[in-house]
PDB file of C-alpha atoms and ligand atoms in Angstrom:
ATOM      1  CA  VAL P 128       2.833 -14.553  -0.134  1.00 91.00           C
ATOM      2  CA  LEU P 129       3.454 -12.349   2.870  1.00 96.00           C
ATOM      3  CA  ARG P 130       2.327 -13.456   6.314  1.00 97.00           C
ATOM      4  CA  PHE P 131       1.326 -11.422   9.357  1.00 97.00           C
ATOM      5  CA  GLU P 132       0.124 -12.495  12.679  1.00 97.00           C
ATOM      6  CA  VAL P 133      -2.529 -10.354  14.630  1.00 98.00           C
ATOM      7  CA  GLY P 134      -2.747 -11.909  18.047  1.00 98.00           C
ATOM      8  CA  ASP P 135      -4.011 -15.479  17.175  1.00 98.00           C
ATOM      9  CA  VAL P 136      -5.071 -14.425  13.626  1.00 98.00           C
ATOM     10  CA  PRO P 137      -2.890 -15.277  10.713  1.00 98.00           C
ATOM     11  CA  VAL P 138      -3.324 -13.064   7.759  1.00 98.00           C
ATOM     12  CA  ALA P 139      -1.605 -13.797   4.285  1.00 98.00           C
ATOM     13  CA  ALA P 140      -1.314 -11.214   1.335  1.00 98.00           C
ATOM     14  CA  VAL P 141      -1.478 -13.111  -1.785  1.00 98.00           C
ATOM     15  CA  ALA P 142      -0.497 -11.051  -4.822  1.00 97.00           C
ATOM     16  CA  GLU P 143      -2.235 -11.248  -8.235  1.00 98.00           C
ATOM     17  CA  ILE P 144      -0.301  -8.556 -10.347  1.00 97.00           C
ATOM     18  CA  GLU P 145       1.240  -5.184 -10.015  1.00 96.00           C
ATOM     19  CA  TRP P 146       0.035  -1.982 -11.576  1.00 95.00           C
ATOM     20  CA  PRO P 147       2.308   0.839 -11.852  1.00 96.00           C
ATOM     21  CA  ILE P 148       0.371   4.128 -12.313  1.00 97.00           C
ATOM     22  CA  PRO P 149       2.084   7.522 -12.984  1.00 97.00           C
ATOM     23  CA  ALA P 150       1.994   9.283  -9.542  1.00 97.00           C
ATOM     24  CA  ALA P 151       0.793  12.558 -10.449  1.00 95.00           C
ATOM     25  CA  LEU P 152      -1.806  11.211 -12.868  1.00 96.00           C
ATOM     26  CA  PHE P 153      -3.465   9.205 -10.109  1.00 97.00           C
ATOM     27  CA  VAL P 154      -2.733  11.353  -6.962  1.00 98.00           C
ATOM     28  CA  PRO P 155      -2.250  14.942  -8.364  1.00 97.00           C
ATOM     29  CA  ASP P 156      -0.587  16.151  -5.363  1.00 97.00           C
ATOM     30  CA  MET P 157       2.315  13.688  -5.831  1.00 97.00           C
ATOM     31  CA  THR P 158       4.296  15.696  -8.031  1.00 97.00           C
ATOM     32  CA  PRO P 159       7.987  14.837  -8.571  1.00 97.00           C
ATOM     33  CA  GLU P 160       8.982  17.674  -5.920  1.00 97.00           C
ATOM     34  CA  ALA P 161       6.513  16.065  -3.325  1.00 97.00           C
ATOM     35  CA  ILE P 162       7.908  12.628  -4.125  1.00 97.00           C
ATOM     36  CA  ALA P 163      11.458  13.965  -3.731  1.00 97.00           C
ATOM     37  CA  ALA P 164      10.633  15.311  -0.280  1.00 96.00           C
ATOM     38  CA  ASP P 165       9.696  11.789   0.948  1.00 95.00           C
ATOM     39  CA  ALA P 166      11.990   9.821  -1.444  1.00 96.00           C
ATOM     40  CA  ALA P 167      14.085   8.303   1.342  1.00 96.00           C
ATOM     41  CA  TRP P 168      11.240   6.066   2.447  1.00 96.00           C
ATOM     42  CA  LEU P 169       8.994   5.967  -0.672  1.00 96.00           C
ATOM     43  CA  VAL P 170      11.445   5.193  -3.540  1.00 97.00           C
ATOM     44  CA  PRO P 171      11.815   2.466  -4.785  1.00 97.00           C
ATOM     45  CA  ARG P 172       9.575   0.683  -2.337  1.00 96.00           C
ATOM     46  CA  TYR P 173       6.244   2.366  -3.050  1.00 97.00           C
ATOM     47  CA  VAL P 174       6.938   4.750  -5.934  1.00 98.00           C
ATOM     48  CA  ASP P 175       9.400   3.298  -8.546  1.00 97.00           C
ATOM     49  CA  PRO P 176      12.236   5.202 -10.059  1.00 96.00           C
ATOM     50  CA  GLU P 177      10.230   6.168 -13.094  1.00 96.00           C
ATOM     51  CA  GLY P 178       7.676   7.966 -10.723  1.00 97.00           C
ATOM     52  CA  ASN P 179       4.966   5.482 -10.918  1.00 98.00           C
ATOM     53  CA  ILE P 180       3.032   4.445  -7.818  1.00 98.00           C
ATOM     54  CA  ARG P 181       3.521   0.738  -7.314  1.00 98.00           C
ATOM     55  CA  ILE P 182       0.028  -0.615  -6.835  1.00 97.00           C
ATOM     56  CA  ALA P 183      -0.202  -4.252  -5.745  1.00 98.00           C
ATOM     57  CA  ILE P 184      -3.315  -6.232  -6.469  1.00 98.00           C
ATOM     58  CA  GLN P 185      -3.706  -8.832  -3.775  1.00 98.00           C
ATOM     59  CA  ALA P 186      -6.175 -10.777  -1.887  1.00 98.00           C
ATOM     60  CA  LEU P 187      -5.838 -10.800   2.247  1.00 98.00           C
ATOM     61  CA  CYS P 188      -6.580 -14.255   3.446  1.00 98.00           C
ATOM     62  CA  VAL P 189      -7.766 -14.113   7.221  1.00 98.00           C
ATOM     63  CA  GLU P 190      -8.111 -17.179   9.459  1.00 98.00           C
ATOM     64  CA  ALA P 191     -10.146 -16.170  12.469  1.00 98.00           C
ATOM     65  CA  ASP P 192     -12.545 -17.815  14.912  1.00 98.00           C
ATOM     66  CA  GLY P 193     -12.662 -20.937  12.881  1.00 97.00           C
ATOM     67  CA  ARG P 194     -13.645 -18.885   9.606  1.00 98.00           C
ATOM     68  CA  ARG P 195     -11.701 -18.662   6.214  1.00 98.00           C
ATOM     69  CA  ILE P 196     -12.201 -15.090   5.092  1.00 98.00           C
ATOM     70  CA  VAL P 197     -10.859 -13.559   1.849  1.00 98.00           C
ATOM     71  CA  VAL P 198     -10.716  -9.800   1.795  1.00 98.00           C
ATOM     72  CA  ASP P 199     -10.885  -8.560  -1.929  1.00 98.00           C
ATOM     73  CA  THR P 200     -10.791 -10.746  -4.867  1.00 98.00           C
ATOM     74  CA  CYS P 201      -8.629  -8.759  -7.431  1.00 98.00           C
ATOM     75  CA  MET P 202      -9.060  -8.512 -11.152  1.00 98.00           C
ATOM     76  CA  GLY P 203      -9.762 -12.153 -11.802  1.00 98.00           C
ATOM     77  CA  ASN P 204      -9.147 -14.514 -14.881  1.00 98.00           C
ATOM     78  CA  GLY P 205     -10.642 -14.419 -18.243  1.00 97.00           C
ATOM     79  CA  LYS P 206     -12.607 -10.990 -17.754  1.00 98.00           C
ATOM     80  CA  ARG P 207     -13.449  -8.632 -20.727  1.00 96.00           C
ATOM     81  CA  ARG P 208     -11.854  -5.375 -19.932  1.00 96.00           C
ATOM     82  CA  GLY P 209     -11.157  -2.406 -22.072  1.00 93.00           C
ATOM     83  CA  GLY P 210      -9.980   1.169 -22.061  1.00 92.00           C
ATOM     84  CA  LEU P 211      -7.778   1.886 -19.062  1.00 90.00           C
ATOM     85  CA  LEU P 212      -8.120  -1.662 -17.937  1.00 95.00           C
ATOM     86  CA  GLU P 213      -6.883  -3.088 -21.330  1.00 95.00           C
ATOM     87  CA  ARG P 214      -3.770  -4.857 -19.485  1.00 95.00           C
ATOM     88  CA  PHE P 215      -6.068  -6.855 -17.448  1.00 97.00           C
ATOM     89  CA  ALA P 216      -8.284  -8.163 -20.326  1.00 96.00           C
ATOM     90  CA  GLY P 217      -8.182 -12.022 -20.453  1.00 97.00           C
ATOM     91  CA  LEU P 218      -5.760 -12.064 -17.470  1.00 97.00           C
ATOM     92  CA  GLN P 219      -4.600 -15.637 -16.620  1.00 98.00           C
ATOM     93  CA  THR P 220      -2.786 -15.896 -13.349  1.00 98.00           C
ATOM     94  CA  ASP P 221      -2.425 -18.811 -10.845  1.00 98.00           C
ATOM     95  CA  LEU P 222      -3.952 -16.902  -7.900  1.00 98.00           C
ATOM     96  CA  LEU P 223      -6.757 -19.315  -7.285  1.00 98.00           C
ATOM     97  CA  ASP P 224      -4.094 -22.056  -7.106  1.00 98.00           C
ATOM     98  CA  ARG P 225      -2.072 -20.254  -4.687  1.00 98.00           C
ATOM     99  CA  LEU P 226      -5.214 -19.452  -2.502  1.00 98.00           C
ATOM    100  CA  THR P 227      -5.985 -23.072  -2.611  1.00 98.00           C
ATOM    101  CA  ALA P 228      -2.473 -24.144  -1.471  1.00 98.00           C
ATOM    102  CA  LEU P 229      -2.902 -21.849   1.575  1.00 98.00           C
ATOM    103  CA  GLY P 230      -6.223 -23.563   2.379  1.00 98.00           C
ATOM    104  CA  PHE P 231      -8.239 -20.854   0.893  1.00 98.00           C
ATOM    105  CA  GLY P 232      -9.714 -22.936  -1.950  1.00 98.00           C
ATOM    106  CA  PRO P 233     -13.234 -22.660  -3.498  1.00 98.00           C
ATOM    107  CA  GLY P 234     -14.437 -25.404  -1.158  1.00 96.00           C
ATOM    108  CA  GLU P 235     -12.732 -23.868   2.052  1.00 98.00           C
ATOM    109  CA  VAL P 236     -13.535 -20.237   1.918  1.00 98.00           C
ATOM    110  CA  ASP P 237     -16.772 -19.443   3.979  1.00 98.00           C
ATOM    111  CA  THR P 238     -16.521 -15.687   3.835  1.00 98.00           C
ATOM    112  CA  VAL P 239     -15.657 -13.227   0.948  1.00 98.00           C
ATOM    113  CA  VAL P 240     -15.501  -9.545   1.995  1.00 98.00           C
ATOM    114  CA  CYS P 241     -15.388  -6.752  -0.706  1.00 98.00           C
ATOM    115  CA  THR P 242     -14.169  -3.623   0.806  1.00 98.00           C
ATOM    116  CA  HIS P 243     -15.884  -1.909  -2.114  1.00 98.00           C
ATOM    117  CA  LEU P 244     -17.123  -2.983  -5.631  1.00 98.00           C
ATOM    118  CA  HIS P 245     -14.399  -1.701  -7.996  1.00 97.00           C
ATOM    119  CA  VAL P 246     -13.151  -3.799 -10.698  1.00 97.00           C
ATOM    120  CA  ASP P 247      -9.914  -4.755  -9.017  1.00 97.00           C
ATOM    121  CA  HIS P 248     -11.750  -5.936  -5.574  1.00 98.00           C
ATOM    122  CA  VAL P 249     -14.269  -8.195  -7.160  1.00 98.00           C
ATOM    123  CA  GLY P 250     -12.692 -10.299  -9.918  1.00 98.00           C
ATOM    124  CA  TRP P 251     -12.415 -13.622  -8.272  1.00 98.00           C
ATOM    125  CA  ASN P 252     -15.854 -13.465  -6.944  1.00 98.00           C
ATOM    126  CA  THR P 253     -16.652 -15.416 -10.109  1.00 98.00           C
ATOM    127  CA  ARG P 254     -14.789 -17.725 -12.611  1.00 98.00           C
ATOM    128  CA  LEU P 255     -15.909 -18.895 -16.185  1.00 97.00           C
ATOM    129  CA  GLU P 256     -17.490 -22.220 -16.223  1.00 96.00           C
ATOM    130  CA  ALA P 257     -19.058 -23.535 -19.586  1.00 95.00           C
ATOM    131  CA  GLY P 258     -19.400 -20.041 -20.906  1.00 95.00           C
ATOM    132  CA  ARG P 259     -21.073 -18.763 -17.658  1.00 97.00           C
ATOM    133  CA  TRP P 260     -19.715 -16.554 -14.759  1.00 98.00           C
ATOM    134  CA  VAL P 261     -20.207 -18.628 -11.501  1.00 98.00           C
ATOM    135  CA  PRO P 262     -19.379 -18.049  -7.938  1.00 98.00           C
ATOM    136  CA  THR P 263     -15.728 -18.986  -7.329  1.00 98.00           C
ATOM    137  CA  PHE P 264     -16.460 -19.810  -3.646  1.00 98.00           C
ATOM    138  CA  PRO P 265     -19.920 -21.450  -3.722  1.00 98.00           C
ATOM    139  CA  ARG P 266     -19.879 -22.076   0.017  1.00 98.00           C
ATOM    140  CA  ALA P 267     -19.085 -18.609   1.040  1.00 98.00           C
ATOM    141  CA  ARG P 268     -21.136 -15.735   2.057  1.00 98.00           C
ATOM    142  CA  TYR P 269     -20.285 -12.747   0.161  1.00 98.00           C
ATOM    143  CA  VAL P 270     -20.238  -9.669   2.430  1.00 98.00           C
ATOM    144  CA  VAL P 271     -20.713  -6.271   0.768  1.00 98.00           C
ATOM    145  CA  SER P 272     -21.672  -2.917   1.951  1.00 97.00           C
ATOM    146  CA  ALA P 273     -25.460  -2.306   1.163  1.00 98.00           C
ATOM    147  CA  ARG P 274     -24.624   1.222   0.259  1.00 97.00           C
ATOM    148  CA  ASP P 275     -21.976   0.173  -2.158  1.00 97.00           C
ATOM    149  CA  LEU P 276     -24.247  -2.509  -3.656  1.00 98.00           C
ATOM    150  CA  GLU P 277     -27.102  -0.090  -3.995  1.00 97.00           C
ATOM    151  CA  HIS P 278     -24.748   2.513  -5.790  1.00 96.00           C
ATOM    152  CA  TRP P 279     -22.936   0.111  -8.122  1.00 96.00           C
ATOM    153  CA  SER P 280     -25.921  -1.799  -9.169  1.00 95.00           C
ATOM    154  CA  ALA P 281     -27.284   1.403 -10.637  1.00 94.00           C
ATOM    155  CA  SER P 282     -23.990   2.773 -12.152  1.00 94.00           C
ATOM    156  CA  ALA P 283     -23.176   2.881 -15.789  1.00 92.00           C
ATOM    157  CA  ASP P 284     -19.519   3.824 -15.049  1.00 92.00           C
ATOM    158  CA  PRO P 285     -17.497   2.413 -17.930  1.00 91.00           C
ATOM    159  CA  MET P 286     -14.602   1.095 -15.665  1.00 90.00           C
ATOM    160  CA  HIS P 287     -16.722  -0.590 -13.127  1.00 93.00           C
ATOM    161  CA  ALA P 288     -20.069  -1.457 -14.501  1.00 95.00           C
ATOM    162  CA  PRO P 289     -18.694  -4.468 -16.535  1.00 95.00           C
ATOM    163  CA  ALA P 290     -17.139  -5.808 -13.465  1.00 97.00           C
ATOM    164  CA  PHE P 291     -20.435  -5.389 -11.524  1.00 98.00           C
ATOM    165  CA  ALA P 292     -22.165  -7.374 -14.269  1.00 97.00           C
ATOM    166  CA  ASP P 293     -19.644 -10.386 -14.288  1.00 98.00           C
ATOM    167  CA  SER P 294     -18.230 -10.462 -11.073  1.00 98.00           C
ATOM    168  CA  VAL P 295     -21.022  -9.087  -8.568  1.00 98.00           C
ATOM    169  CA  GLN P 296     -24.419  -9.925 -10.312  1.00 98.00           C
ATOM    170  CA  PRO P 297     -23.680 -13.505 -10.560  1.00 98.00           C
ATOM    171  CA  VAL P 298     -23.103 -13.900  -6.802  1.00 98.00           C
ATOM    172  CA  VAL P 299     -26.294 -11.866  -6.037  1.00 98.00           C
ATOM    173  CA  ASP P 300     -28.263 -14.067  -8.519  1.00 98.00           C
ATOM    174  CA  ALA P 301     -26.899 -17.000  -6.549  1.00 98.00           C
ATOM    175  CA  GLY P 302     -28.223 -15.821  -3.534  1.00 98.00           C
ATOM    176  CA  LEU P 303     -24.694 -15.564  -1.879  1.00 98.00           C
ATOM    177  CA  VAL P 304     -24.425 -11.872  -0.899  1.00 98.00           C
ATOM    178  CA  ASP P 305     -25.058 -10.361   2.444  1.00 98.00           C
ATOM    179  CA  ALA P 306     -25.512  -6.809   2.095  1.00 98.00           C
ATOM    180  CA  VAL P 307     -24.448  -5.118   5.388  1.00 98.00           C
ATOM    181  CA  ASP P 308     -24.084  -1.797   7.159  1.00 95.00           C
ATOM    182  CA  PRO P 309     -20.663  -0.623   8.395  1.00 89.00           C
ATOM    183  CA  GLY P 310     -20.047  -1.816  11.995  1.00 92.00           C
ATOM    184  CA  HIS P 311     -21.102  -5.332  10.832  1.00 96.00           C
ATOM    185  CA  ASP P 312     -19.338  -7.983  12.831  1.00 97.00           C
ATOM    186  CA  ILE P 313     -17.807 -11.088  10.493  1.00 98.00           C
ATOM    187  CA  SER P 314     -16.798 -13.055  13.477  1.00 97.00           C
ATOM    188  CA  PRO P 315     -15.757 -12.093  17.189  1.00 98.00           C
ATOM    189  CA  SER P 316     -12.331 -10.862  15.872  1.00 98.00           C
ATOM    190  CA  VAL P 317     -13.156  -9.423  12.514  1.00 98.00           C
ATOM    191  CA  SER P 318     -15.544  -6.416  11.823  1.00 98.00           C
ATOM    192  CA  LEU P 319     -16.100  -3.766   9.329  1.00 98.00           C
ATOM    193  CA  ILE P 320     -15.765  -0.008   9.783  1.00 98.00           C
ATOM    194  CA  ALA P 321     -17.097   2.650   7.658  1.00 98.00           C
ATOM    195  CA  THR P 322     -14.322   4.401   5.605  1.00 98.00           C
ATOM    196  CA  PRO P 323     -16.487   6.121   2.722  1.00 98.00           C
ATOM    197  CA  GLY P 324     -15.160   8.630   0.363  1.00 98.00           C
ATOM    198  CA  HIS P 325     -13.426   6.339  -2.369  1.00 98.00           C
ATOM    199  CA  THR P 326     -16.888   4.895  -2.890  1.00 97.00           C
ATOM    200  CA  PRO P 327     -20.129   5.740  -0.886  1.00 97.00           C
ATOM    201  CA  GLY P 328     -20.209   2.668   0.972  1.00 97.00           C
ATOM    202  CA  HIS P 329     -16.431   1.827   1.269  1.00 98.00           C
ATOM    203  CA  VAL P 330     -15.394  -0.183   4.252  1.00 98.00           C
ATOM    204  CA  SER P 331     -12.146  -1.275   5.930  1.00 98.00           C
ATOM    205  CA  VAL P 332     -11.557  -4.468   7.834  1.00 98.00           C
ATOM    206  CA  ARG P 333     -10.624  -4.383  11.723  1.00 98.00           C
ATOM    207  CA  ILE P 334      -8.933  -7.504  13.244  1.00 98.00           C
ATOM    208  CA  ALA P 335      -8.526  -7.618  17.046  1.00 98.00           C
ATOM    209  CA  SER P 336      -7.113 -10.625  18.752  1.00 98.00           C
ATOM    210  CA  SER P 337      -5.407 -11.287  22.039  1.00 98.00           C
ATOM    211  CA  GLY P 338      -4.600  -7.330  22.557  1.00 97.00           C
ATOM    212  CA  GLU P 339      -3.378  -6.835  19.006  1.00 98.00           C
ATOM    213  CA  VAL P 340      -5.227  -4.803  16.425  1.00 98.00           C
ATOM    214  CA  ALA P 341      -4.830  -4.588  12.640  1.00 98.00           C
ATOM    215  CA  TYR P 342      -6.658  -2.999   9.834  1.00 98.00           C
ATOM    216  CA  VAL P 343      -7.050  -3.908   6.203  1.00 98.00           C
ATOM    217  CA  THR P 344      -7.269  -0.608   4.486  1.00 98.00           C
ATOM    218  CA  GLY P 345      -9.087  -1.412   1.287  1.00 98.00           C
ATOM    219  CA  ASP P 346      -8.904   1.842  -0.997  1.00 98.00           C
ATOM    220  CA  LEU P 347      -9.024   4.432   1.717  1.00 98.00           C
ATOM    221  CA  VAL P 348      -5.499   4.731   0.551  1.00 98.00           C
ATOM    222  CA  HIS P 349      -3.421   3.389  -2.424  1.00 98.00           C
ATOM    223  CA  THR P 350       0.013   4.207  -0.998  1.00 98.00           C
ATOM    224  CA  PRO P 351       1.371   4.950   2.625  1.00 98.00           C
ATOM    225  CA  ALA P 352       2.081   8.378   1.320  1.00 97.00           C
ATOM    226  CA  GLN P 353      -1.744   9.103   1.632  1.00 98.00           C
ATOM    227  CA  LEU P 354      -1.491   8.333   5.436  1.00 97.00           C
ATOM    228  CA  THR P 355       1.373  10.615   6.075  1.00 97.00           C
ATOM    229  CA  HIS P 356      -0.373  13.174   3.776  1.00 97.00           C
ATOM    230  CA  PRO P 357      -4.043  12.397   4.323  1.00 97.00           C
ATOM    231  CA  GLU P 358      -5.077  15.330   2.188  1.00 97.00           C
ATOM    232  CA  TRP P 359      -3.739  13.771  -0.916  1.00 97.00           C
ATOM    233  CA  SER P 360      -6.748  12.221  -2.620  1.00 97.00           C
ATOM    234  CA  SER P 361      -6.693  10.013  -5.701  1.00 97.00           C
ATOM    235  CA  VAL P 362      -8.548  10.618  -8.993  1.00 97.00           C
ATOM    236  CA  ALA P 363     -10.481   7.474  -8.054  1.00 96.00           C
ATOM    237  CA  ASP P 364     -11.996   8.919  -4.999  1.00 97.00           C
ATOM    238  CA  GLY P 365     -15.654   9.485  -5.529  1.00 97.00           C
ATOM    239  CA  ASP P 366     -15.807  12.057  -2.811  1.00 98.00           C
ATOM    240  CA  PRO P 367     -12.282  13.383  -2.249  1.00 97.00           C
ATOM    241  CA  VAL P 368     -13.304  15.595   0.725  1.00 97.00           C
ATOM    242  CA  LEU P 369     -14.928  12.810   2.721  1.00 98.00           C
ATOM    243  CA  ALA P 370     -11.971  10.397   1.701  1.00 98.00           C
ATOM    244  CA  GLN P 371      -9.603  13.052   3.274  1.00 98.00           C
ATOM    245  CA  GLU P 372     -11.637  13.308   6.376  1.00 98.00           C
ATOM    246  CA  ASN P 373     -11.775   9.438   6.775  1.00 98.00           C
ATOM    247  CA  ARG P 374      -7.854   9.158   6.111  1.00 98.00           C
ATOM    248  CA  ARG P 375      -7.464  11.734   8.816  1.00 98.00           C
ATOM    249  CA  SER P 376      -9.728   9.901  11.356  1.00 98.00           C
ATOM    250  CA  PHE P 377      -8.253   6.631  10.427  1.00 98.00           C
ATOM    251  CA  GLY P 378      -4.839   7.840  10.984  1.00 98.00           C
ATOM    252  CA  ASP P 379      -5.571   9.150  14.390  1.00 97.00           C
ATOM    253  CA  ARG P 380      -7.335   5.934  15.297  1.00 98.00           C
ATOM    254  CA  VAL P 381      -4.511   3.516  14.238  1.00 98.00           C
ATOM    255  CA  ILE P 382      -1.862   5.768  16.064  1.00 98.00           C
ATOM    256  CA  ALA P 383      -4.083   5.623  19.215  1.00 97.00           C
ATOM    257  CA  GLU P 384      -4.418   1.841  18.956  1.00 97.00           C
ATOM    258  CA  GLY P 385      -0.833   1.146  17.978  1.00 97.00           C
ATOM    259  CA  ALA P 386      -2.558  -0.901  15.248  1.00 98.00           C
ATOM    260  CA  LEU P 387      -0.792  -2.676  12.181  1.00 98.00           C
ATOM    261  CA  VAL P 388      -1.913  -1.292   9.014  1.00 98.00           C
ATOM    262  CA  ILE P 389      -2.183  -3.692   6.103  1.00 98.00           C
ATOM    263  CA  GLY P 390      -2.458  -1.957   2.840  1.00 98.00           C
ATOM    264  CA  THR P 391      -4.640  -3.583   0.192  1.00 98.00           C
ATOM    265  CA  HIS P 392      -2.702  -1.930  -2.587  1.00 98.00           C
ATOM    266  CA  PHE P 393       0.717  -1.599  -0.937  1.00 98.00           C
ATOM    267  CA  PRO P 394       3.435  -3.838  -2.442  1.00 97.00           C
ATOM    268  CA  ALA P 395       5.737  -5.768  -0.119  1.00 96.00           C
ATOM    269  CA  PRO P 396       6.117  -5.414   2.814  1.00 95.00           C
ATOM    270  CA  THR P 397       2.578  -4.291   2.766  1.00 97.00           C
ATOM    271  CA  ALA P 398       1.994  -3.797   6.349  1.00 98.00           C
ATOM    272  CA  GLY P 399       3.275  -1.144   8.788  1.00 97.00           C
ATOM    273  CA  ARG P 400       2.542   1.441  11.561  1.00 97.00           C
ATOM    274  CA  LEU P 401       1.991   5.116  11.777  1.00 97.00           C
ATOM    275  CA  VAL P 402       3.725   6.988  14.510  1.00 96.00           C
ATOM    276  CA  ARG P 403       3.697  10.684  15.450  1.00 95.00           C
ATOM    277  CA  ASP P 404       7.073  11.846  16.406  1.00 89.00           C
ATOM    278  CA  PRO P 405       6.095  14.871  16.096  1.00 89.00           C
ATOM    279  CA  ALA P 406       5.095  14.603  12.444  1.00 91.00           C
ATOM    280  CA  VAL P 407       3.255  11.425  11.376  1.00 93.00           C
ATOM    281  CA  ARG P 408       5.621   8.866   9.814  1.00 94.00           C
ATOM    282  CA  TRP P 409       5.100   5.447   8.257  1.00 95.00           C
ATOM    283  CA  ILE P 410       7.383   2.649   9.395  1.00 94.00           C
ATOM    284  CA  ASP P 411       7.333  -0.621   7.321  1.00 90.00           C
TER     285      ASP P 411
HETATM  286 ZN1   ZN Y 249      -8.362  -0.837  -5.671  1.00 93.34          ZN
END
């Protein structure tokens, strides 16, 4: 568990599992030559010596304004997954026990935010009980973007539709979902900003407290190399041009605000800052 302080708001990153993905398969511009040019800071922290992007799958726990907020719920246990997701089929991790030990257990979390509705961001929305998928956090409001909910509820995408069925539809059916527009305030310190491109309604989470600002990226980026090279889209970006535009404006914004960037998929140390000196650089 990694911990950060944003003003008066503690944030903890709780990792579920790591997913190494061959860099150029996932981000075609991340060729061996491109990685070599940035190897001093990329390897082995963010790209392993075999050339895989190190994708951490983790939940961010935010305690703000008396609220216990979980941002993104990873893959989940016991899900049926196939194809490229075979390695996550029937997963059994102790993520929920570790969340509970931090005070973010099923009875304590009052807000779950899904930055988007992809399979690795919704898994622990539900858990299996007597053969049925039931909400893991029955006292929580599950906050999702209305645009993404509309998009993924009508999608037959073989990678993400099964996750919608077992990890999103049950919380919708339980009446726990708030479908919101970007700009939605979760609490006085925590709000959502629109960062579409990866998915149509993708949001990132802004935390502002006592003069400090941080952002939880969601999948606006999968590696900090996409912040120093915002033109590098992943094959998972539904609209790569829009994703690039949003990475650029996000970079300008976090530099201007001096904000901490907490990368949803960045392995430890997970958070850092962008600086311009004169080229844009990432500092852990
Ligand atoms: Zn993801």
